[in-house]
Amino acid sequence: GEQMDYEFIRVARDQAVGIITLHRPEVLNALNLKLVDELVEALENMDRDDSVRTIVLTGNEKAFAAGADIDEMADETAISMLLKDQFTVWDRIATINKPIIAAVSGYVLGGGCELMMNCDIVIASETTKIGQPEINLGVMPGAGGTQRLTKMVGKVKAMEMLLTGSPISAEEALRYGLVNKVVPVEMYLQEAVTLAKKIAAKPPLAVRLIKKSVLKAIDNPLSEGLAYERNCFYLLFASEDQTEGMRAFVEKRKPKFTGR
Ligand code: HXC
């Protein structure tokens, strides 16, 4: 449930929107192992909860997350990292069925950027700084940074960001398609929740299969993605919401979707 006692995150609800707030403000929301475990658990709980339709993931004004917890990693060895295999849990974030809308502000660095790129839509405040600074620590991204960033912004911009480690501004991120919208800092969370509510009112089965189909486009050849899309499209004709949605159009009234 939602009233679980988490140490490093907070969970809340606003109608059909589940809100997860990263909460380690004293270290700019550095992502330690426990925080990521709690985050994945909260996401999976919301994914199972039929009354939650969309999820907003946020931090605070100063930081969405300044990366993996460097103190926690500083004394690791290759073998201890291999045995701990701490980044495997990140793969579960990509399997969440419901749309995740990131509301980011301030530092979005390293693992914070990788986490943001696992979200489906991103609303950023004007003060957002996005980067992959791992190179400055003698390492490199380990939770998808080299792969997802390249697919999102293209080769040359990804190379620049990954090899210099310098963050880019919200405006630049917008230009490169890394975020959907940039708003004043007082508004970023509200803007994300408003968008989440809009999507929460859509027929949930269509929402689910659209998300899955878009993700298919990222790591499959076009022909496979198209075949997957077509099957999903046909499948939705088994839903009551398809009957209702099309009937409502024909009858010139608003549809009432049930998620069946
Ligand atoms: C642990 C961190 C941290 C991090 C900040 N802090 N980022 N602790 N891990 N990633 C802590 C600082 O040590 C400090 O704690 C407190 O947060 C405030 O940070 P300051 O540095 O004092 O703030 P400021 O001078 O404003 O600088 C902000 C900053 C800087 C530019 C964001 O903190 C910074 O460079 N952080 C590291 C960013 C980074 O390299 N991220 C990538 C991590 S590697 P104290 O106790 O001193 O007050 C990574 C690998 C991903 O993410 C692999 C997959 C997950």
mmCIF file of C-alpha atoms and ligand atoms in Angstrom:
data_model
loop_
_atom_site.group_PDB
_atom_site.id
_atom_site.type_symbol
_atom_site.label_atom_id
_atom_site.label_comp_id
_atom_site.label_asym_id
_atom_site.label_seq_id
_atom_site.Cartn_x
_atom_site.Cartn_y
_atom_site.Cartn_z
ATOM 1 C CA GLY A 1 0.000 0.000 0.000
ATOM 2 C CA GLU A 2 0.609 3.623 -0.204
ATOM 3 C CA GLN A 3 1.102 4.398 3.436
ATOM 4 C CA MET A 4 4.265 2.293 3.551
ATOM 5 C CA ASP A 5 7.026 3.733 5.659
ATOM 6 C CA TYR A 6 9.723 4.694 3.264
ATOM 7 C CA GLU A 7 12.919 6.327 4.426
ATOM 8 C CA PHE A 8 14.095 8.150 1.315
ATOM 9 C CA ILE A 9 10.924 8.712 -0.706
ATOM 10 C CA ARG A 10 7.459 10.090 -0.021
ATOM 11 C CA VAL A 11 4.308 8.845 -1.701
ATOM 12 C CA ALA A 12 1.076 10.790 -2.116
ATOM 13 C CA ARG A 13 -2.103 10.831 -4.176
ATOM 14 C CA ASP A 14 -3.959 13.497 -6.102
ATOM 15 C CA GLN A 15 -7.102 11.867 -7.498
ATOM 16 C CA ALA A 16 -5.929 9.156 -9.912
ATOM 17 C CA VAL A 17 -2.344 10.414 -9.918
ATOM 18 C CA GLY A 18 0.235 8.721 -7.726
ATOM 19 C CA ILE A 19 3.038 11.082 -6.715
ATOM 20 C CA ILE A 20 6.469 9.853 -5.676
ATOM 21 C CA THR A 21 8.906 12.395 -4.249
ATOM 22 C CA LEU A 22 12.591 11.566 -3.867
ATOM 23 C CA HIS A 23 13.476 12.729 -0.386
ATOM 24 C CA ARG A 24 17.137 12.939 0.595
ATOM 25 C CA PRO A 25 17.344 16.721 0.404
ATOM 26 C CA GLU A 26 20.557 17.025 2.455
ATOM 27 C CA VAL A 27 22.520 15.279 -0.332
ATOM 28 C CA LEU A 28 20.598 16.627 -3.335
ATOM 29 C CA ASN A 29 18.633 13.365 -3.544
ATOM 30 C CA ALA A 30 21.722 11.245 -4.221
ATOM 31 C CA LEU A 31 20.412 7.824 -5.184
ATOM 32 C CA ASN A 32 21.649 5.289 -2.664
ATOM 33 C CA LEU A 33 20.713 1.617 -2.902
ATOM 34 C CA LYS A 34 17.856 1.881 -0.434
ATOM 35 C CA LEU A 35 16.320 4.881 -2.192
ATOM 36 C CA VAL A 36 16.297 3.064 -5.529
ATOM 37 C CA ASP A 37 14.836 -0.083 -3.926
ATOM 38 C CA GLU A 38 12.103 1.998 -2.306
ATOM 39 C CA LEU A 39 11.418 3.824 -5.552
ATOM 40 C CA VAL A 40 11.050 0.601 -7.531
ATOM 41 C CA GLU A 41 8.771 -0.858 -4.860
ATOM 42 C CA ALA A 42 6.574 2.254 -4.831
ATOM 43 C CA LEU A 43 6.370 2.291 -8.635
ATOM 44 C CA GLU A 44 5.390 -1.380 -8.737
ATOM 45 C CA ASN A 45 2.768 -0.868 -6.006
ATOM 46 C CA MET A 46 1.226 1.995 -7.987
ATOM 47 C CA ASP A 47 1.383 -0.053 -11.167
ATOM 48 C CA ARG A 48 -0.695 -2.781 -9.464
ATOM 49 C CA ASP A 49 -3.187 -0.322 -7.946
ATOM 50 C CA ASP A 50 -6.163 0.110 -10.303
ATOM 51 C CA SER A 51 -7.104 3.438 -8.737
ATOM 52 C CA VAL A 52 -3.769 4.932 -9.850
ATOM 53 C CA ARG A 53 -3.742 5.784 -13.552
ATOM 54 C CA THR A 54 -0.583 7.814 -13.977
ATOM 55 C CA ILE A 55 2.504 8.464 -11.863
ATOM 56 C CA VAL A 56 4.396 11.693 -11.225
ATOM 57 C CA LEU A 57 8.019 11.323 -10.120
ATOM 58 C CA THR A 58 9.669 14.383 -8.625
ATOM 59 C CA GLY A 59 12.374 15.661 -6.286
ATOM 60 C CA ASN A 60 12.654 19.196 -4.968
ATOM 61 C CA GLU A 61 13.429 22.600 -6.462
ATOM 62 C CA LYS A 62 17.195 22.254 -5.920
ATOM 63 C CA ALA A 63 17.558 18.726 -7.186
ATOM 64 C CA PHE A 64 15.629 16.009 -8.913
ATOM 65 C CA ALA A 65 18.693 13.850 -8.164
ATOM 66 C CA ALA A 66 22.431 14.628 -8.298
ATOM 67 C CA GLY A 67 23.269 11.063 -9.272
ATOM 68 C CA ALA A 68 24.100 7.773 -7.670
ATOM 69 C CA ASP A 69 25.423 8.092 -4.119
ATOM 70 C CA ILE A 70 29.152 8.603 -4.590
ATOM 71 C CA ASP A 71 29.984 7.971 -0.911
ATOM 72 C CA GLU A 72 28.324 4.576 -1.179
ATOM 73 C CA MET A 73 30.337 3.643 -4.293
ATOM 74 C CA ALA A 74 33.715 5.153 -3.457
ATOM 75 C CA ASP A 75 35.227 2.009 -1.886
ATOM 76 C CA GLU A 76 33.686 -0.581 -4.195
ATOM 77 C CA THR A 77 35.760 -2.954 -6.314
ATOM 78 C CA ALA A 78 34.920 -4.456 -9.666
ATOM 79 C CA ILE A 79 34.063 -7.745 -7.995
ATOM 80 C CA SER A 80 31.956 -6.197 -5.236
ATOM 81 C CA MET A 81 30.072 -4.198 -7.879
ATOM 82 C CA LEU A 82 29.547 -7.327 -9.971
ATOM 83 C CA LEU A 83 28.282 -9.340 -7.009
ATOM 84 C CA LYS A 84 26.018 -6.556 -5.770
ATOM 85 C CA ASP A 85 24.806 -5.912 -9.332
ATOM 86 C CA GLN A 86 22.960 -2.880 -8.044
ATOM 87 C CA PHE A 87 21.878 -1.509 -11.404
ATOM 88 C CA THR A 88 19.807 -4.548 -12.370
ATOM 89 C CA VAL A 89 16.970 -3.256 -10.204
ATOM 90 C CA TRP A 90 16.799 -0.240 -12.544
ATOM 91 C CA ASP A 91 15.538 -2.525 -15.323
ATOM 92 C CA ARG A 92 12.278 -2.898 -13.413
ATOM 93 C CA ILE A 93 11.576 0.832 -13.809
ATOM 94 C CA ALA A 94 11.376 0.331 -17.566
ATOM 95 C CA THR A 95 8.710 -2.373 -17.107
ATOM 96 C CA ILE A 96 6.180 -0.139 -15.326
ATOM 97 C CA ASN A 97 3.015 -0.109 -17.436
ATOM 98 C CA LYS A 98 1.550 3.218 -16.364
ATOM 99 C CA PRO A 99 2.918 6.480 -17.739
ATOM 100 C CA ILE A 100 5.516 8.093 -15.496
ATOM 101 C CA ILE A 101 5.762 11.868 -15.741
ATOM 102 C CA ALA A 102 8.942 13.371 -14.354
ATOM 103 C CA ALA A 103 8.725 16.813 -12.750
ATOM 104 C CA VAL A 104 12.330 17.957 -12.535
ATOM 105 C CA SER A 105 14.140 21.010 -11.222
ATOM 106 C CA GLY A 106 17.714 21.860 -10.311
ATOM 107 C CA TYR A 107 20.299 19.103 -10.604
ATOM 108 C CA VAL A 108 19.455 16.152 -12.855
ATOM 109 C CA LEU A 109 22.853 14.502 -12.969
ATOM 110 C CA GLY A 110 24.279 11.050 -13.602
ATOM 111 C CA GLY A 111 21.846 8.469 -12.287
ATOM 112 C CA GLY A 112 19.354 11.338 -11.913
ATOM 113 C CA CYS A 113 19.482 11.912 -15.650
ATOM 114 C CA GLU A 114 19.228 8.170 -16.272
ATOM 115 C CA LEU A 115 16.183 8.044 -14.002
ATOM 116 C CA MET A 116 14.603 10.985 -15.829
ATOM 117 C CA MET A 117 15.196 9.250 -19.165
ATOM 118 C CA ASN A 118 13.284 6.227 -17.854
ATOM 119 C CA CYS A 119 10.228 8.438 -17.449
ATOM 120 C CA ASP A 120 7.761 8.908 -20.301
ATOM 121 C CA ILE A 121 7.171 12.661 -20.270
ATOM 122 C CA VAL A 122 9.315 15.324 -18.588
ATOM 123 C CA ILE A 123 8.287 18.745 -17.278
ATOM 124 C CA ALA A 124 11.313 20.822 -16.268
ATOM 125 C CA SER A 125 11.698 24.035 -14.300
ATOM 126 C CA GLU A 126 13.770 26.851 -15.778
ATOM 127 C CA THR A 127 16.541 26.133 -13.268
ATOM 128 C CA THR A 128 17.063 22.543 -14.390
ATOM 129 C CA LYS A 129 20.614 21.409 -15.214
ATOM 130 C CA ILE A 130 20.900 18.050 -16.933
ATOM 131 C CA GLY A 131 24.130 16.151 -17.353
ATOM 132 C CA GLN A 132 26.121 12.953 -17.143
ATOM 133 C CA PRO A 133 29.188 13.962 -15.078
ATOM 134 C CA GLU A 134 30.427 10.423 -14.359
ATOM 135 C CA ILE A 135 33.514 10.995 -16.481
ATOM 136 C CA ASN A 136 34.727 13.489 -13.870
ATOM 137 C CA LEU A 137 34.755 10.635 -11.339
ATOM 138 C CA GLY A 138 36.793 8.333 -13.560
ATOM 139 C CA VAL A 139 33.815 6.241 -14.564
ATOM 140 C CA MET A 140 30.887 6.367 -16.965
ATOM 141 C CA PRO A 141 27.110 5.999 -16.809
ATOM 142 C CA GLY A 142 25.963 2.547 -15.641
ATOM 143 C CA ALA A 143 22.179 2.717 -15.789
ATOM 144 C CA GLY A 144 21.590 3.423 -19.446
ATOM 145 C CA GLY A 145 23.153 6.864 -19.855
ATOM 146 C CA THR A 146 25.250 6.141 -22.913
ATOM 147 C CA GLN A 147 22.408 4.286 -24.623
ATOM 148 C CA ARG A 148 19.249 6.233 -23.803
ATOM 149 C CA LEU A 149 20.886 9.650 -24.082
ATOM 150 C CA THR A 150 22.255 8.808 -27.534
ATOM 151 C CA LYS A 151 18.854 7.616 -28.734
ATOM 152 C CA MET A 152 17.226 10.753 -27.368
ATOM 153 C CA VAL A 153 19.585 13.564 -28.378
ATOM 154 C CA GLY A 154 21.639 11.935 -31.161
ATOM 155 C CA LYS A 155 25.286 10.964 -31.368
ATOM 156 C CA VAL A 156 27.144 14.254 -31.394
ATOM 157 C CA LYS A 157 25.246 15.888 -28.515
ATOM 158 C CA ALA A 158 25.458 12.687 -26.464
ATOM 159 C CA MET A 159 29.197 12.520 -27.090
ATOM 160 C CA GLU A 160 29.602 16.129 -25.990
ATOM 161 C CA MET A 161 27.583 15.659 -22.800
ATOM 162 C CA LEU A 162 29.150 12.319 -21.868
ATOM 163 C CA LEU A 163 32.745 13.248 -22.697
ATOM 164 C CA THR A 164 32.774 16.730 -21.133
ATOM 165 C CA GLY A 165 30.481 15.915 -18.221
ATOM 166 C CA SER A 166 29.110 19.467 -18.443
ATOM 167 C CA PRO A 167 25.382 19.854 -17.815
ATOM 168 C CA ILE A 168 23.026 21.540 -20.251
ATOM 169 C CA SER A 169 20.289 24.051 -19.407
ATOM 170 C CA ALA A 170 16.565 23.373 -19.459
ATOM 171 C CA GLU A 171 16.223 25.389 -22.674
ATOM 172 C CA GLU A 172 18.936 23.372 -24.391
ATOM 173 C CA ALA A 173 17.376 20.130 -23.137
ATOM 174 C CA LEU A 174 14.084 21.284 -24.649
ATOM 175 C CA ARG A 175 15.763 21.942 -27.980
ATOM 176 C CA TYR A 176 17.221 18.441 -27.993
ATOM 177 C CA GLY A 177 13.983 16.735 -27.058
ATOM 178 C CA LEU A 178 15.181 15.602 -23.644
ATOM 179 C CA VAL A 179 12.274 17.368 -21.909
ATOM 180 C CA ASN A 180 8.753 18.195 -23.095
ATOM 181 C CA LYS A 181 8.252 21.615 -21.555
ATOM 182 C CA VAL A 182 10.100 24.226 -19.503
ATOM 183 C CA VAL A 183 8.134 26.278 -16.988
ATOM 184 C CA PRO A 184 8.925 28.692 -14.125
ATOM 185 C CA VAL A 185 10.139 26.941 -11.003
ATOM 186 C CA GLU A 186 6.921 27.677 -9.070
ATOM 187 C CA MET A 187 4.948 25.702 -11.638
ATOM 188 C CA TYR A 188 6.803 22.572 -12.644
ATOM 189 C CA LEU A 189 5.153 20.153 -10.238
ATOM 190 C CA GLN A 190 1.631 21.507 -10.767
ATOM 191 C CA GLU A 191 2.164 21.396 -14.516
ATOM 192 C CA ALA A 192 3.210 17.738 -14.316
ATOM 193 C CA VAL A 193 0.249 16.809 -12.116
ATOM 194 C CA THR A 194 -2.166 18.588 -14.475
ATOM 195 C CA LEU A 195 -0.743 16.648 -17.408
ATOM 196 C CA ALA A 196 -0.886 13.416 -15.395
ATOM 197 C CA LYS A 197 -4.567 14.037 -14.624
ATOM 198 C CA LYS A 198 -5.311 14.633 -18.291
ATOM 199 C CA ILE A 199 -3.774 11.286 -19.239
ATOM 200 C CA ALA A 200 -5.417 9.615 -16.211
ATOM 201 C CA ALA A 201 -8.814 10.414 -17.768
ATOM 202 C CA LYS A 202 -7.981 8.511 -20.971
ATOM 203 C CA PRO A 203 -8.984 4.875 -21.492
ATOM 204 C CA PRO A 204 -6.389 2.939 -19.447
ATOM 205 C CA LEU A 205 -5.988 -0.043 -21.775
ATOM 206 C CA ALA A 206 -5.191 2.245 -24.695
ATOM 207 C CA VAL A 207 -2.796 4.220 -22.494
ATOM 208 C CA ARG A 208 -1.045 1.026 -21.478
ATOM 209 C CA LEU A 209 -0.641 -0.348 -24.992
ATOM 210 C CA ILE A 210 0.438 2.999 -26.421
ATOM 211 C CA LYS A 211 3.194 3.246 -23.798
ATOM 212 C CA LYS A 212 4.328 -0.307 -24.533
ATOM 213 C CA SER A 213 4.270 0.284 -28.282
ATOM 214 C CA VAL A 214 6.312 3.481 -28.076
ATOM 215 C CA LEU A 215 8.904 1.706 -25.917
ATOM 216 C CA LYS A 216 9.006 -1.070 -28.529
ATOM 217 C CA ALA A 217 10.156 1.488 -31.071
ATOM 218 C CA ILE A 218 13.277 2.173 -29.054
ATOM 219 C CA ASP A 219 14.948 -1.220 -29.178
ATOM 220 C CA ASN A 220 13.392 -3.074 -32.076
ATOM 221 C CA PRO A 221 13.499 -2.891 -35.851
ATOM 222 C CA LEU A 222 10.594 -0.968 -37.404
ATOM 223 C CA SER A 223 8.972 -4.110 -38.825
ATOM 224 C CA GLU A 224 8.740 -5.693 -35.376
ATOM 225 C CA GLY A 225 7.427 -2.509 -33.830
ATOM 226 C CA LEU A 226 4.783 -2.190 -36.532
ATOM 227 C CA ALA A 227 3.650 -5.798 -36.063
ATOM 228 C CA TYR A 228 3.476 -5.249 -32.297
ATOM 229 C CA GLU A 229 1.500 -2.043 -32.762
ATOM 230 C CA ARG A 230 -0.993 -3.744 -35.068
ATOM 231 C CA ASN A 231 -1.618 -6.561 -32.601
ATOM 232 C CA CYS A 232 -2.175 -4.031 -29.818
ATOM 233 C CA PHE A 233 -4.546 -2.069 -32.046
ATOM 234 C CA TYR A 234 -6.596 -5.196 -32.814
ATOM 235 C CA LEU A 235 -6.534 -6.215 -29.161
ATOM 236 C CA LEU A 236 -8.160 -2.960 -28.095
ATOM 237 C CA PHE A 237 -11.250 -3.958 -30.085
ATOM 238 C CA ALA A 238 -11.851 -6.513 -27.343
ATOM 239 C CA SER A 239 -12.245 -3.689 -24.832
ATOM 240 C CA GLU A 240 -15.462 -2.097 -23.598
ATOM 241 C CA ASP A 241 -13.716 1.249 -23.823
ATOM 242 C CA GLN A 242 -13.360 0.851 -27.609
ATOM 243 C CA THR A 243 -17.084 0.171 -27.925
ATOM 244 C CA GLU A 244 -17.882 3.101 -25.655
ATOM 245 C CA GLY A 245 -15.356 5.494 -27.199
ATOM 246 C CA MET A 246 -16.559 4.972 -30.757
ATOM 247 C CA ARG A 247 -20.237 4.824 -29.823
ATOM 248 C CA ALA A 248 -19.936 8.086 -27.884
ATOM 249 C CA PHE A 249 -18.347 9.726 -30.919
ATOM 250 C CA VAL A 250 -21.162 8.567 -33.181
ATOM 251 C CA GLU A 251 -23.776 9.691 -30.633
ATOM 252 C CA LYS A 252 -21.998 13.036 -30.188
ATOM 253 C CA ARG A 253 -21.545 12.696 -26.417
ATOM 254 C CA LYS A 254 -18.621 12.373 -24.031
ATOM 255 C CA PRO A 255 -17.345 8.819 -23.517
ATOM 256 C CA LYS A 256 -17.289 7.216 -20.083
ATOM 257 C CA PHE A 257 -14.249 4.959 -19.847
ATOM 258 C CA THR A 258 -14.009 2.158 -17.301
ATOM 259 C CA GLY A 259 -10.691 0.524 -18.009
ATOM 260 C CA ARG A 260 -12.339 -2.656 -19.289
HETATM 261 C C1 HXC B 1 26.672 11.650 -2.708
HETATM 262 C C2 HXC B 1 26.240 13.901 -2.973
HETATM 263 C C3 HXC B 1 26.079 13.707 -4.358
HETATM 264 C C4 HXC B 1 26.199 12.390 -4.894
HETATM 265 C C5 HXC B 1 25.789 15.803 -3.903
HETATM 266 N N1 HXC B 1 26.061 15.204 -2.753
HETATM 267 N N2 HXC B 1 25.786 14.923 -4.902
HETATM 268 N N3 HXC B 1 26.541 12.874 -2.157
HETATM 269 N N4 HXC B 1 26.492 11.398 -4.031
HETATM 270 N N5 HXC B 1 26.017 12.123 -6.176
HETATM 271 C C6 HXC B 1 26.156 15.829 -1.405
HETATM 272 C C7 HXC B 1 27.426 16.598 -1.226
HETATM 273 O O1 HXC B 1 28.484 15.745 -0.866
HETATM 274 C C8 HXC B 1 27.040 17.517 -0.089
HETATM 275 O O2 HXC B 1 27.049 16.792 1.116
HETATM 276 C C9 HXC B 1 25.587 17.838 -0.385
HETATM 277 O O3 HXC B 1 25.143 16.794 -1.268
HETATM 278 C C10 HXC B 1 25.425 19.158 -1.112
HETATM 279 O O4 HXC B 1 26.277 19.150 -2.243
HETATM 280 P P1 HXC B 1 27.381 20.281 -2.528
HETATM 281 O O5 HXC B 1 28.385 19.674 -3.408
HETATM 282 O O6 HXC B 1 27.839 20.871 -1.273
HETATM 283 O O7 HXC B 1 26.480 21.346 -3.307
HETATM 284 P P2 HXC B 1 26.961 22.329 -4.486
HETATM 285 O O8 HXC B 1 28.272 22.964 -4.141
HETATM 286 O O9 HXC B 1 25.779 23.187 -4.728
HETATM 287 O O10 HXC B 1 27.226 21.391 -5.764
HETATM 288 C C11 HXC B 1 26.155 20.658 -6.337
HETATM 289 C C12 HXC B 1 26.695 19.608 -7.339
HETATM 290 C C13 HXC B 1 27.740 18.718 -6.645
HETATM 291 C C14 HXC B 1 27.343 20.333 -8.544
HETATM 292 C C15 HXC B 1 25.501 18.801 -7.830
HETATM 293 O O11 HXC B 1 27.156 18.234 -5.428
HETATM 294 C C16 HXC B 1 28.158 17.546 -7.446
HETATM 295 O O12 HXC B 1 28.960 17.664 -8.367
HETATM 296 N N6 HXC B 1 27.644 16.340 -7.106
HETATM 297 C C17 HXC B 1 28.033 15.101 -7.758
HETATM 298 C C18 HXC B 1 27.361 14.972 -9.097
HETATM 299 C C19 HXC B 1 27.795 13.681 -9.788
HETATM 300 O O13 HXC B 1 28.985 13.483 -10.070
HETATM 301 N N7 HXC B 1 26.853 12.821 -10.082
HETATM 302 C C20 HXC B 1 27.113 11.551 -10.760
HETATM 303 C C21 HXC B 1 27.308 10.502 -9.727
HETATM 304 S S1 HXC B 1 27.839 8.961 -10.438
HETATM 305 P P3 HXC B 1 27.757 17.374 2.437
HETATM 306 O O14 HXC B 1 27.660 16.238 3.404
HETATM 307 O O15 HXC B 1 29.131 17.762 2.035
HETATM 308 O O16 HXC B 1 26.878 18.561 2.779
HETATM 309 C C22 HXC B 1 26.459 8.282 -11.063
HETATM 310 C C23 HXC B 1 26.626 6.924 -11.696
HETATM 311 C C24 HXC B 1 25.297 6.430 -12.202
HETATM 312 O O17 HXC B 1 25.415 8.813 -10.988
HETATM 313 C C25 HXC B 1 25.272 4.968 -12.295
HETATM 314 C C26 HXC B 1 23.878 4.445 -12.373
HETATM 315 C C27 HXC B 1 22.964 4.815 -11.253
#
